XYZ file of C-alpha atoms in Angstrom:
745
model
C 16.610 27.406 6.762
C 19.434 28.185 3.653
C 19.554 26.410 1.139
C 21.521 23.905 -0.686
C 24.062 25.541 -1.870
C 22.863 25.821 -6.070
C 19.536 25.608 -5.057
C 17.403 28.556 -7.280
C 14.505 30.199 -5.218
C 12.453 31.452 -8.009
C 9.720 34.028 -7.469
C 7.194 34.435 -10.739
C 6.362 38.242 -11.867
C 2.777 38.377 -11.117
C 2.718 39.317 -15.492
C 3.668 35.688 -15.699
C -0.527 34.888 -14.417
C -1.043 36.040 -17.668
C 1.034 34.873 -20.493
C -0.397 36.262 -23.850
C -0.811 33.647 -25.935
C -0.721 34.157 -30.500
C -3.409 36.043 -32.093
C -5.719 33.354 -33.104
C -9.270 34.522 -34.417
C -9.822 37.591 -35.419
C -10.640 39.548 -33.282
C -14.320 40.351 -33.474
C -16.520 43.831 -33.034
C -17.335 44.786 -29.762
C -21.643 45.673 -28.374
C -21.845 47.067 -25.101
C -25.195 47.891 -23.413
C -26.968 48.010 -20.996
C -29.178 45.686 -21.558
C -29.682 42.034 -19.851
C -28.690 39.426 -22.069
C -29.390 35.835 -21.964
C -27.027 33.743 -20.330
C -25.001 31.002 -21.544
C -26.527 27.869 -20.630
C -25.607 25.323 -17.500
C -22.576 23.716 -18.397
C -19.280 21.477 -15.633
C -15.791 22.560 -16.552
C -14.235 20.266 -18.931
C -12.315 18.456 -16.763
C -15.765 16.769 -14.820
C -17.194 16.840 -18.844
C -18.341 13.424 -20.279
C -15.705 11.895 -22.408
C -15.710 12.771 -25.733
C -17.083 14.663 -25.374
C -16.141 19.137 -26.893
C -15.811 21.814 -23.955
C -15.585 25.199 -23.884
C -13.348 27.768 -21.284
C -12.563 31.159 -21.584
C -9.661 33.622 -19.961
C -9.310 37.145 -19.304
C -6.020 38.007 -20.292
C -3.913 39.194 -16.692
C -4.752 36.335 -14.344
C -8.235 37.949 -15.008
C -6.840 41.389 -12.883
C -8.793 43.561 -14.341
C -6.621 47.002 -14.271
C -7.011 50.906 -14.892
C -7.016 51.971 -17.790
C -5.821 48.808 -20.118
C -7.866 46.370 -22.252
C -8.854 42.846 -21.541
C -8.152 40.076 -24.047
C -10.362 37.285 -23.334
C -10.091 34.025 -24.940
C -12.050 31.150 -25.778
C -11.049 27.696 -25.787
C -12.444 24.470 -27.467
C -11.019 21.707 -25.866
C -11.969 18.686 -28.305
C -11.612 14.754 -27.662
C -14.297 13.332 -29.367
C -13.788 12.178 -33.106
C -14.923 14.224 -35.201
C -14.264 17.415 -35.328
C -15.788 20.494 -34.596
C -16.652 22.684 -37.138
C -15.880 26.807 -36.944
C -19.075 28.797 -36.278
C -19.320 31.728 -33.230
C -18.390 33.100 -29.402
C -20.674 35.513 -27.826
C -19.300 36.349 -24.698
C -20.948 38.036 -20.583
C -20.209 38.752 -17.430
C -22.353 39.090 -14.064
C -23.441 42.734 -13.431
C -22.622 42.611 -9.693
C -19.801 40.636 -8.347
C -19.669 37.112 -7.033
C -19.645 37.292 -2.852
C -17.572 34.421 -1.775
C -16.624 30.721 -3.073
C -20.037 29.093 -3.028
C -21.686 31.779 -5.203
C -19.267 31.702 -7.823
C -19.093 27.447 -7.342
C -22.916 27.635 -8.238
C -22.352 30.427 -11.268
C -19.573 27.430 -12.533
C -22.527 25.140 -12.664
C -25.045 27.346 -13.871
C -24.762 30.854 -15.591
C -28.003 31.175 -15.952
C -28.795 31.553 -12.071
C -26.824 35.859 -12.495
C -27.836 38.893 -14.317
C -25.446 39.290 -17.268
C -24.422 41.213 -19.924
C -22.965 40.965 -22.873
C -19.015 41.972 -23.461
C -19.280 41.176 -27.362
C -18.721 37.993 -30.271
C -16.581 36.850 -32.606
C -16.378 34.227 -35.449
C -14.344 30.701 -33.697
C -12.243 28.963 -36.009
C -13.145 25.474 -36.047
C -10.947 22.048 -34.075
C -9.995 18.763 -35.492
C -10.905 15.477 -33.168
C -8.811 15.030 -29.974
C -7.522 18.518 -30.932
C -7.700 21.792 -28.061
C -6.551 25.838 -28.617
C -8.212 29.298 -28.519
C -10.850 29.264 -31.671
C -11.178 32.782 -30.465
C -9.673 36.680 -28.457
C -12.033 39.215 -28.271
C -10.143 43.061 -26.754
C -12.321 44.945 -24.097
C -11.789 48.742 -24.404
C -11.301 49.798 -20.836
C -13.096 52.448 -21.524
C -16.318 50.583 -22.815
C -15.391 47.268 -20.560
C -18.068 49.280 -16.910
C -17.214 47.487 -14.297
C -18.359 48.812 -11.263
C -14.800 49.775 -10.214
C -16.007 51.657 -6.960
C -16.946 47.527 -6.140
C -14.378 45.507 -6.423
C -14.344 41.826 -6.488
C -15.183 38.693 -8.393
C -17.293 39.175 -11.744
C -18.732 35.781 -13.524
C -17.370 35.533 -16.901
C -19.344 33.817 -19.193
C -18.501 32.092 -23.548
C -21.534 30.198 -26.048
C -20.677 28.215 -28.460
C -22.904 27.697 -30.962
C -21.505 25.861 -34.299
C -23.976 25.155 -37.374
C -23.844 22.129 -36.108
C -26.141 24.063 -33.908
C -24.288 25.566 -29.985
C -22.113 23.696 -28.936
C -22.108 24.296 -24.451
C -20.780 27.197 -22.954
C -17.676 28.032 -20.711
C -17.531 30.036 -17.389
C -14.050 31.967 -15.893
C -13.429 34.733 -13.941
C -12.436 38.973 -14.321
C -11.137 40.375 -11.085
C -11.115 44.193 -10.097
C -9.225 44.552 -7.490
C -9.132 46.931 -4.308
C -6.595 50.490 -4.400
C -4.769 49.032 -0.608
C -6.285 44.484 -2.170
C -6.302 42.582 2.192
C -4.227 40.002 2.076
C -4.754 37.159 3.479
C -1.574 34.793 4.941
C -1.399 31.640 1.906
C -0.098 28.436 3.676
C 0.541 25.313 1.532
C 1.538 21.833 2.067
C 3.044 18.869 -0.992
C 3.562 15.407 -0.674
C 6.027 13.861 -1.560
C 5.337 10.094 -2.407
C 5.162 8.236 -5.748
C 2.200 5.603 -7.228
C 0.952 3.585 -5.450
C 2.368 -0.282 -6.636
C 1.024 -1.832 -3.640
C 4.502 -3.674 -3.383
C 5.859 -2.655 -0.168
C 9.376 -1.120 -1.680
C 10.098 0.302 -4.873
C 12.193 -1.610 -6.899
C 14.957 -0.377 -7.724
C 13.979 0.594 -11.900
C 11.398 2.297 -10.421
C 14.182 4.656 -8.390
C 16.485 4.964 -10.336
C 13.504 6.576 -13.825
C 11.124 8.357 -10.985
C 14.822 10.200 -9.480
C 16.592 10.741 -13.061
C 16.624 14.009 -13.691
C 12.811 14.515 -15.284
C 11.646 12.184 -12.938
C 8.973 12.091 -10.411
C 10.850 12.638 -7.225
C 12.925 14.546 -8.704
C 10.857 17.503 -10.174
C 8.387 17.091 -5.836
C 12.669 18.551 -4.460
C 13.233 20.749 -7.154
C 9.072 22.218 -6.373
C 10.106 21.745 -2.710
C 13.334 23.536 -3.295
C 12.250 26.895 -4.991
C 10.072 26.996 -3.450
C 10.973 26.757 0.683
C 8.461 27.299 2.165
C 5.512 25.210 0.921
C 5.124 22.274 3.686
C 6.137 19.383 2.840
C 5.344 15.942 3.870
C 7.605 13.122 3.128
C 6.230 8.998 2.550
C 8.754 6.570 4.540
C 8.694 3.747 2.195
C 10.671 6.031 0.176
C 13.905 5.809 2.832
C 13.630 2.727 2.986
C 12.984 1.520 -0.896
C 16.637 3.092 -1.873
C 18.552 3.082 2.535
C 17.075 -1.352 2.099
C 19.329 -1.435 -1.146
C 22.264 -0.438 0.075
C 25.446 -0.309 -2.092
C 22.760 -1.907 -4.452
C 20.073 1.474 -4.326
C 20.522 3.786 -8.277
C 23.103 6.388 -7.032
C 20.682 8.938 -8.350
C 18.737 7.545 -5.353
C 21.452 8.194 -2.778
C 22.278 11.473 -4.282
C 18.298 12.139 -4.010
C 18.011 11.086 -0.471
C 21.308 13.197 0.379
C 19.287 16.237 -1.230
C 16.478 15.753 0.580
C 18.383 15.662 3.203
C 19.495 18.518 2.692
C 16.251 20.442 2.139
C 15.554 23.320 4.203
C 11.177 23.395 3.861
C 9.551 22.212 7.212
C 8.422 18.435 6.995
C 6.580 16.278 8.183
C 6.185 11.871 8.270
C 3.484 10.489 5.480
C 2.521 7.096 6.882
C 4.119 4.653 5.797
C 3.655 3.985 1.927
C 0.969 7.405 2.314
C -1.676 4.685 4.083
C -3.966 6.604 5.235
C -4.649 6.641 8.793
C -8.098 7.012 8.882
C -9.148 4.628 6.845
C -7.237 1.502 8.648
C -9.522 3.178 12.109
C -12.443 3.239 9.886
C -11.785 -0.817 8.936
C -12.112 -1.538 12.770
C -7.813 -0.889 13.995
C -7.525 0.750 17.213
C -4.649 2.440 15.535
C -3.085 2.791 12.446
C -0.351 0.053 11.357
C 3.568 0.765 10.446
C 6.351 -0.834 9.459
C 7.279 -4.019 11.859
C 10.181 -4.870 9.456
C 11.749 -4.927 6.201
C 14.360 -7.947 6.373
C 13.026 -9.802 3.774
C 14.029 -6.822 0.860
C 18.149 -6.633 2.235
C 20.525 -8.257 1.474
C 23.596 -8.458 3.156
C 26.282 -8.023 0.158
C 24.766 -4.773 0.270
C 25.989 -3.337 3.761
C 29.764 -4.343 3.549
C 31.221 -0.797 3.205
C 29.712 2.451 4.092
C 26.631 3.572 2.640
C 25.263 7.021 3.708
C 21.625 7.208 4.595
C 20.128 10.605 3.597
C 20.527 11.694 7.154
C 22.384 15.531 8.474
C 25.157 15.311 10.978
C 23.999 19.176 11.618
C 22.558 22.623 9.922
C 23.918 23.090 6.757
C 25.152 26.011 6.563
C 26.273 28.398 3.599
C 28.574 27.775 1.848
C 30.012 24.160 2.616
C 29.339 21.538 1.333
C 26.519 19.194 3.194
C 27.801 16.129 4.919
C 25.500 13.439 4.991
C 26.393 10.366 8.134
C 27.342 7.115 6.881
C 26.528 4.016 8.403
C 29.086 1.928 8.483
C 28.779 -1.351 10.032
C 28.376 -4.795 8.219
C 24.943 -5.748 9.798
C 21.800 -4.763 8.208
C 20.026 -1.552 8.518
C 17.751 -1.951 11.902
C 13.693 -0.524 11.170
C 14.581 3.005 13.122
C 17.430 3.359 10.879
C 15.860 2.637 7.920
C 12.363 4.810 8.552
C 14.604 7.498 10.132
C 14.982 10.969 9.219
C 15.168 14.849 10.802
C 11.286 16.394 10.504
C 10.643 19.565 10.872
C 7.114 19.301 12.725
C 5.662 15.879 14.820
C 2.211 13.779 14.870
C 0.526 15.290 11.579
C -2.453 13.120 9.672
C -2.973 13.819 6.081
C -6.183 11.276 5.531
C -8.034 11.270 2.332
C -10.222 14.218 1.495
C -13.271 14.659 2.732
C -13.765 10.972 4.455
C -12.923 11.888 8.517
C -15.034 11.385 11.785
C -14.883 12.936 14.977
C -13.727 9.359 16.926
C -10.910 9.455 14.179
C -9.986 12.275 15.530
C -9.046 10.864 18.993
C -8.494 8.409 17.870
C -5.412 10.010 16.152
C -4.810 12.053 19.163
C -4.510 9.028 21.069
C -1.991 6.718 18.652
C 0.840 10.143 18.904
C -0.681 11.905 15.623
C -2.504 15.030 17.756
C -2.661 17.596 14.237
C -5.576 16.192 11.608
C -5.719 17.605 8.136
C -9.137 17.609 6.994
C -10.860 19.327 3.756
C -12.730 22.152 4.498
C -16.119 19.442 2.696
C -15.570 18.475 6.213
C -16.397 20.848 7.688
C -19.285 23.659 7.605
C -17.204 26.059 5.821
C -19.508 27.150 3.216
C -21.888 27.838 5.783
C -19.958 30.691 6.860
C -19.821 34.330 6.397
C -16.364 34.411 5.996
C -13.334 33.171 5.491
C -12.015 30.022 7.926
C -8.811 29.778 8.552
C -6.701 26.780 8.171
C -7.311 26.023 12.386
C -10.398 24.439 14.027
C -9.513 22.805 17.852
C -12.042 20.155 18.974
C -13.302 17.942 22.525
C -11.288 15.415 20.303
C -8.360 16.680 18.944
C -6.291 19.812 17.053
C -7.452 19.922 13.426
C -6.041 21.639 9.887
C -8.451 22.897 7.759
C -7.691 22.858 4.308
C -10.048 25.985 2.180
C -10.647 22.898 -0.651
C -11.770 25.804 -3.492
C -8.138 26.972 -3.142
C -6.258 23.628 -3.163
C -8.631 23.107 -6.478
C -7.876 26.037 -8.151
C -3.490 26.159 -6.656
C -3.940 22.201 -7.722
C -5.238 23.052 -11.511
C -2.907 25.694 -12.171
C 0.174 23.303 -10.741
C -0.739 20.434 -13.374
C -1.718 22.514 -16.513
C -0.959 20.279 -19.538
C -0.676 23.731 -21.807
C -0.813 27.122 -22.184
C -4.143 27.245 -22.585
C -4.195 25.194 -19.496
C -2.034 27.478 -17.341
C -3.968 31.217 -17.708
C -7.627 28.829 -17.699
C -5.996 28.064 -14.308
C -3.722 31.270 -13.256
C -7.433 33.079 -13.327
C -8.916 30.248 -11.155
C -7.099 31.285 -8.595
C -6.660 34.054 -8.502
C -10.064 34.591 -7.740
C -10.033 32.017 -4.877
C -6.891 34.495 -4.064
C -9.336 36.985 -4.026
C -12.600 35.509 -2.636
C -11.085 34.886 0.238
C -9.029 38.016 1.431
C -12.376 40.326 0.752
C -13.728 37.426 3.136
C -11.374 36.613 5.814
C -10.660 38.957 9.062
C -7.574 40.163 9.449
C -4.621 36.889 10.272
C -6.700 34.460 8.397
C -4.347 32.054 7.557
C -5.811 29.601 4.877
C -4.633 26.400 3.664
C -3.909 25.254 1.004
C -2.403 21.890 -0.553
C -1.411 19.677 -3.813
C -2.888 16.673 -4.926
C -1.632 13.302 -4.138
C -0.990 13.492 -8.307
C 2.412 13.941 -9.936
C 3.296 17.482 -11.182
C 4.793 17.397 -14.571
C 5.683 20.634 -14.711
C 8.083 22.496 -12.373
C 8.157 25.993 -13.408
C 3.946 25.640 -13.850
C 3.904 24.026 -10.427
C 6.729 26.563 -9.116
C 4.641 29.760 -10.925
C 0.990 28.682 -9.475
C 2.923 28.019 -5.535
C 4.691 31.718 -5.897
C 0.821 33.420 -7.457
C -0.393 31.796 -4.612
C 2.327 33.178 -2.211
C 2.555 36.356 -3.702
C 0.173 37.362 -5.375
C -1.598 40.692 -4.583
C -4.243 39.595 -2.433
C -1.909 36.984 -0.131
C 1.050 36.775 1.436
C 3.089 33.486 2.272
C 2.906 31.485 6.169
C 4.713 28.542 7.238
C 2.068 25.868 8.568
C 3.164 26.598 12.409
C 1.498 30.079 11.402
C -1.453 27.777 10.264
C -1.339 25.768 13.350
C -1.445 28.935 16.005
C -4.216 31.497 14.150
C -6.863 32.212 15.898
C -10.030 29.170 15.109
C -12.426 30.219 12.909
C -15.890 31.303 15.108
C -17.993 29.041 14.184
C -16.325 26.619 11.763
C -17.068 22.839 13.341
C -16.371 19.296 11.688
C -19.309 16.913 10.135
C -18.453 13.667 9.943
C -17.825 12.110 6.359
C -15.979 8.113 6.110
C -15.044 5.836 3.114
C -17.011 4.516 0.782
C -18.859 1.179 2.417
C -17.182 -0.444 -0.548
C -13.267 0.730 -0.091
C -13.649 -0.182 3.594
C -14.958 -4.063 3.234
C -12.232 -4.059 0.851
C -9.459 -3.033 3.939
C -11.438 -5.107 5.973
C -10.118 -7.951 3.760
C -6.863 -7.557 3.592
C -7.046 -6.568 7.804
C -8.471 -10.236 8.011
C -6.715 -12.172 5.526
C -3.363 -10.869 6.682
C -4.213 -11.341 10.874
C -4.587 -7.724 11.707
C -6.409 -7.474 15.022
C -9.550 -5.503 14.243
C -12.623 -4.275 16.265
C -15.778 -6.958 15.368
C -13.518 -9.668 12.220
C -12.275 -12.348 12.469
C -9.314 -13.419 10.671
C -9.870 -17.088 9.144
C -7.451 -19.561 10.584
C -5.286 -20.039 7.647
C -4.312 -15.945 7.957
C -1.204 -14.474 7.149
C 0.062 -13.923 10.723
C -0.379 -17.255 12.321
C 0.963 -19.443 8.932
C 4.012 -17.080 9.537
C 5.020 -19.845 12.864
C 6.106 -22.351 10.113
C 8.971 -19.788 9.506
C 11.749 -19.821 11.401
C 11.827 -15.837 11.856
C 8.180 -15.164 10.918
C 9.176 -11.806 10.630
C 10.260 -12.734 6.898
C 7.143 -13.053 6.263
C 4.213 -10.918 8.282
C 6.539 -7.989 7.564
C 7.023 -7.926 3.196
C 3.219 -8.184 4.306
C 2.191 -5.179 6.155
C 4.414 -2.900 4.006
C 2.450 -4.470 0.730
C -0.753 -3.445 3.352
C -0.216 -0.124 3.274
C 1.278 0.315 0.345
C -2.167 -0.692 -0.548
C -4.486 2.243 1.837
C -2.179 4.936 0.434
C -4.552 7.741 -0.400
C -3.260 7.961 -4.190
C -5.439 4.455 -4.358
C -8.133 6.824 -3.923
C -10.579 7.622 -6.619
C -8.226 5.322 -9.082
C -9.783 2.379 -11.279
C -7.323 -0.042 -10.511
C -7.380 -0.384 -6.677
C -9.902 -3.358 -6.877
C -7.953 -5.133 -9.200
C -4.618 -3.983 -6.965
C -6.618 -5.475 -4.018
C -7.746 -9.090 -4.764
C -4.535 -9.678 -6.519
C -2.875 -9.438 -3.065
C -5.807 -10.742 -1.006
C -4.921 -13.603 -3.903
C -1.099 -13.397 -3.310
C -1.118 -13.783 0.801
C -4.503 -18.186 -0.408
C -2.027 -18.619 -2.172
C 1.460 -17.793 1.107
C -0.775 -19.859 2.993
C -1.333 -22.550 0.585
C 2.478 -22.588 -0.064
C 3.538 -25.636 2.300
C 1.017 -28.804 1.973
C 1.126 -31.939 2.332
C 1.000 -33.745 -1.149
C -1.885 -36.467 -1.594
C -0.635 -40.858 -0.330
C -3.162 -41.993 -2.052
C -3.072 -46.012 -0.521
C -0.116 -47.521 1.013
C 0.374 -51.193 1.555
C 2.044 -52.356 4.972
C 3.123 -55.507 5.270
C 5.240 -55.991 7.972
C 4.407 -54.497 11.732
C 6.753 -51.780 11.605
C 7.009 -49.376 9.067
C 8.175 -45.781 8.384
C 5.432 -44.072 5.773
C 6.795 -42.014 3.510
C 4.626 -38.843 3.054
C 5.636 -35.551 0.987
C 5.554 -32.343 1.721
C 6.031 -28.767 -0.407
C 6.817 -25.500 0.359
C 7.138 -23.121 -2.716
C 7.684 -20.003 -0.140
C 11.013 -18.344 -0.792
C 12.257 -19.393 2.498
C 12.871 -22.592 4.548
C 10.333 -24.074 6.648
C 10.111 -26.352 9.906
C 7.327 -28.904 9.579
C 5.523 -30.883 12.061
C 3.946 -33.794 10.754
C 1.492 -35.624 13.433
C -0.369 -38.547 11.800
C -3.798 -39.603 13.410
C -4.768 -43.224 13.164
C -8.613 -44.432 12.636
C -8.096 -48.257 14.668
C -5.438 -49.768 17.152
C -4.347 -52.072 13.915
C -1.693 -49.342 13.780
C 0.157 -46.860 16.449
C 2.280 -44.058 16.009
C 5.348 -43.428 17.920
C 6.216 -39.622 17.214
C 5.469 -36.784 15.344
C 7.512 -35.517 13.586
C 9.530 -32.833 12.469
C 11.404 -31.470 9.296
C 13.347 -28.369 7.505
C 11.923 -28.208 3.641
C 14.627 -25.997 1.499
C 12.619 -22.717 -0.232
C 11.219 -23.851 -3.579
C 11.293 -28.450 -3.191
C 9.262 -30.965 -1.697
C 11.185 -33.295 1.241
C 9.525 -37.245 2.734
C 8.857 -37.376 5.908
C 9.149 -40.287 7.021
C 6.039 -41.367 9.663
C 7.202 -44.074 11.591
C 4.414 -46.652 12.632
C 3.406 -49.826 13.766
C 1.092 -52.299 12.990
C -0.713 -55.474 14.941
C -1.491 -58.795 14.116
C -4.703 -58.855 12.371
C -5.113 -57.556 9.226
C -7.712 -54.485 7.617
C -8.061 -51.324 6.178
C -6.920 -48.340 8.531
C -7.323 -44.574 8.090
C -3.996 -42.337 8.321
C -5.055 -38.802 9.386
C -1.844 -35.749 8.869
C -1.706 -32.925 9.449
C 0.828 -29.880 9.340
C 1.861 -28.077 12.705
C 4.354 -25.312 13.177
C 6.595 -25.898 16.027
C 4.476 -23.487 17.811
C 1.451 -25.961 17.130
C -0.321 -24.250 14.317
C -2.316 -26.177 11.828
C 0.117 -25.289 8.095
C -2.096 -25.577 4.855
C -4.890 -28.844 4.493
C -5.191 -32.371 6.396
C -4.895 -35.272 4.828
C -5.728 -39.258 4.796
C -3.484 -41.699 4.206
C -5.290 -45.399 3.141
C -3.270 -48.307 5.275
C -4.078 -51.172 3.975
C -2.655 -53.258 7.037
C -1.349 -57.215 6.791
C 1.348 -57.448 9.320
C -0.206 -60.533 11.125
C 1.587 -62.802 7.790
C 4.824 -62.065 9.507
C 4.214 -63.601 12.684
C 1.830 -65.952 11.715
C 5.149 -67.494 9.533
C 7.440 -66.961 11.815
C 5.776 -68.590 14.571
C 5.159 -72.355 11.972
C 8.166 -71.524 10.471
C 9.584 -71.463 14.445
C 6.531 -74.354 14.891
C 8.157 -76.640 12.307
C 11.933 -75.681 13.678
C 11.397 -76.952 16.676
C 9.090 -79.998 15.525
C 12.211 -81.200 13.887
C 15.488 -80.328 16.094
C 12.487 -81.928 18.868
C 11.978 -85.346 16.735
C 15.521 -85.710 16.155
C 16.416 -85.324 19.430
C 13.345 -87.811 20.868
C 15.177 -90.355 18.591
C 18.483 -89.826 19.520
C 17.125 -90.304 22.927
C 15.172 -93.295 22.255
C 18.637 -94.806 20.197
C 20.287 -93.778 22.629
C 17.666 -95.748 25.408
C 17.806 -98.652 23.384
C 21.993 -99.427 22.587
C 21.590 -99.019 27.131
C 19.296 -101.766 27.494
C 20.585 -103.786 24.451
C 23.698 -103.924 26.053
C 22.750 -103.996 30.054
C 21.271 -107.215 28.277
C 23.579 -108.685 27.101
C 25.906 -108.071 30.516
C 22.995 -110.049 31.966
C 23.186 -113.181 29.885
C 26.936 -112.641 29.990
C 27.027 -113.051 33.328
C 24.736 -115.489 34.161
C 26.187 -118.093 32.120
C 28.860 -117.620 34.093
C 26.916 -118.753 36.958
C 25.372 -121.356 34.827
C 28.862 -123.065 34.361
C 29.804 -122.206 37.356
C 27.113 -124.610 39.366
C 28.316 -127.409 36.271
C 31.123 -127.272 37.905
C 29.744 -128.888 41.563
C 27.402 -131.446 40.413
C 28.304 -135.785 40.855
C 30.452 -136.282 38.171
C 31.884 -133.402 37.139
C 35.387 -131.876 37.856
C 35.709 -131.553 41.431
C 36.106 -128.138 42.257
C 39.199 -126.902 43.146
């Protein structure tokens, strides 16, 4: 596909492979002979040497390729990371008497050059190297007519240099000389590179880091430039980068949005890595049935960032060579959906790229079931070293399709792409040519090998581009695509050999998954895991989405071999423990209740950044106290609130223990249970009221009784008076009828 306008496709000329360093030491006399000489002592390359120990490296000019009629200049480098200077001395240089037949044999020679017969090429004085320094200490020129390599038998020859100083033997280093055939065979080379950022475990890239990474010299800008300058290179893109930019909306740094648009315009073949470059095989071996996917990013978005059109970096059509490419905007004020955040137009689908040397056949089968139909594995995960020929990249099994990276070639390419100085670049260039020559020498017609750049980050785009150009266009190779690698004929006898992640790494992954509440085979999540606790939120995805993204970031392949990973895992585990303990009942202590009905105040704290809905359930230990119902309360973010528990007491005294437990609206227990001690004196009120009622009733009764008695007495007296008066009148009447009395009228 055509490139973005202005992008440069560079091809480093082959002469760059052997950039001649400035002469820093006297040229030693060349001593040639046909007799065998003692080989240097066994050694390890300086990249594998113990920290602080000086190391020796050796390389030949011209990228180690010997040309007919040309002299060969051999340079010796001493790297001195120690705190003491390396004194001056001398170096002896030798070459193997026969060609090295395979990458496995070359690896053996590198580890132990004494295992192959050699002859001397000469010796020279070496310069002193200060503490912490690294420099070329000697250079020997070997005339073409005295080199005496078997031109009739082209191949890769081992080069070795042994240094001795006034303090004694310092060590030895190895390199290679490549004698090309007059008509060398070329092997197809496909290459893949991840577009990733340093793993942090944060789940998203901060705005500050995005601005740094997408600046002109930032890591994402460097990776994009390398891809633009090598259109045959296939890139694996971490969707976390896309989401991190898009989730910021208008707040995203301008450089990040521009970078995203340039990525959409990239013409290289591409495929999606797992979110956060998570290792899918690590997750399967930890017990998941399929790799996790991101679930929600609403926790990271603000509606205010999406009230204007925002370019999300997706091309509207296939770019043409002349017009400036345009991108389609998202014009809605709503928050982008998950699909919009992670979406991208990849040219290749269904590819999984786990960590090197960790894959089993059972994993490939599960990945295929999860629609990751092609798994990239390293040659160390196969029996490649036991084969007599260079194996191609394609490998089909009963469990799924594989793409096999050539470990030796990938290591050499990575070293050349990430070289930190000119000497390292020359050493790596020679090693890369040797690997390409051996691959071509032992490959059958039509073979395509696959090289990969590691997750470590290139610091110099020019060196990385030159390394890729050498891999694609050397005299031993030609460029190939990942599609061609996938469709090439599988190598007879090549087979997957089961390997898996270390036990420590797997256990850490299991601990993270269990505490997050992810269901895995053989796992028993704790009751207070994130998935169940999140039900306390009105929108649980605000919490589970964040945790899921952080877990995927922690599962990144970039953490493999890092001493910082255990600390990052512990930090996340501690954070999840703190989260599930963020909503708690404050211990209420002892409470005195002197009334029959009361509202008991219970304090609940919420340390989350989101409001929570809780149900407080109180269970009394005695019949003396009853609770009418559960109490529901919404508690604001980062605050505490009183939850009032309605209780009733019976007419008896005593201590009642009130069990308190929070629940979510779905009935999930939240936080630790608490106990309140209630001192019940509710009968005092009833007895007092009864006594008072009796007194009042007695008072009024007594008054009523006295009134009745008085009235009865008064009535009796009145009746008695009336009777007496009547009797008197009767007596008077009777007195008038007696003798001597007055006659009756």
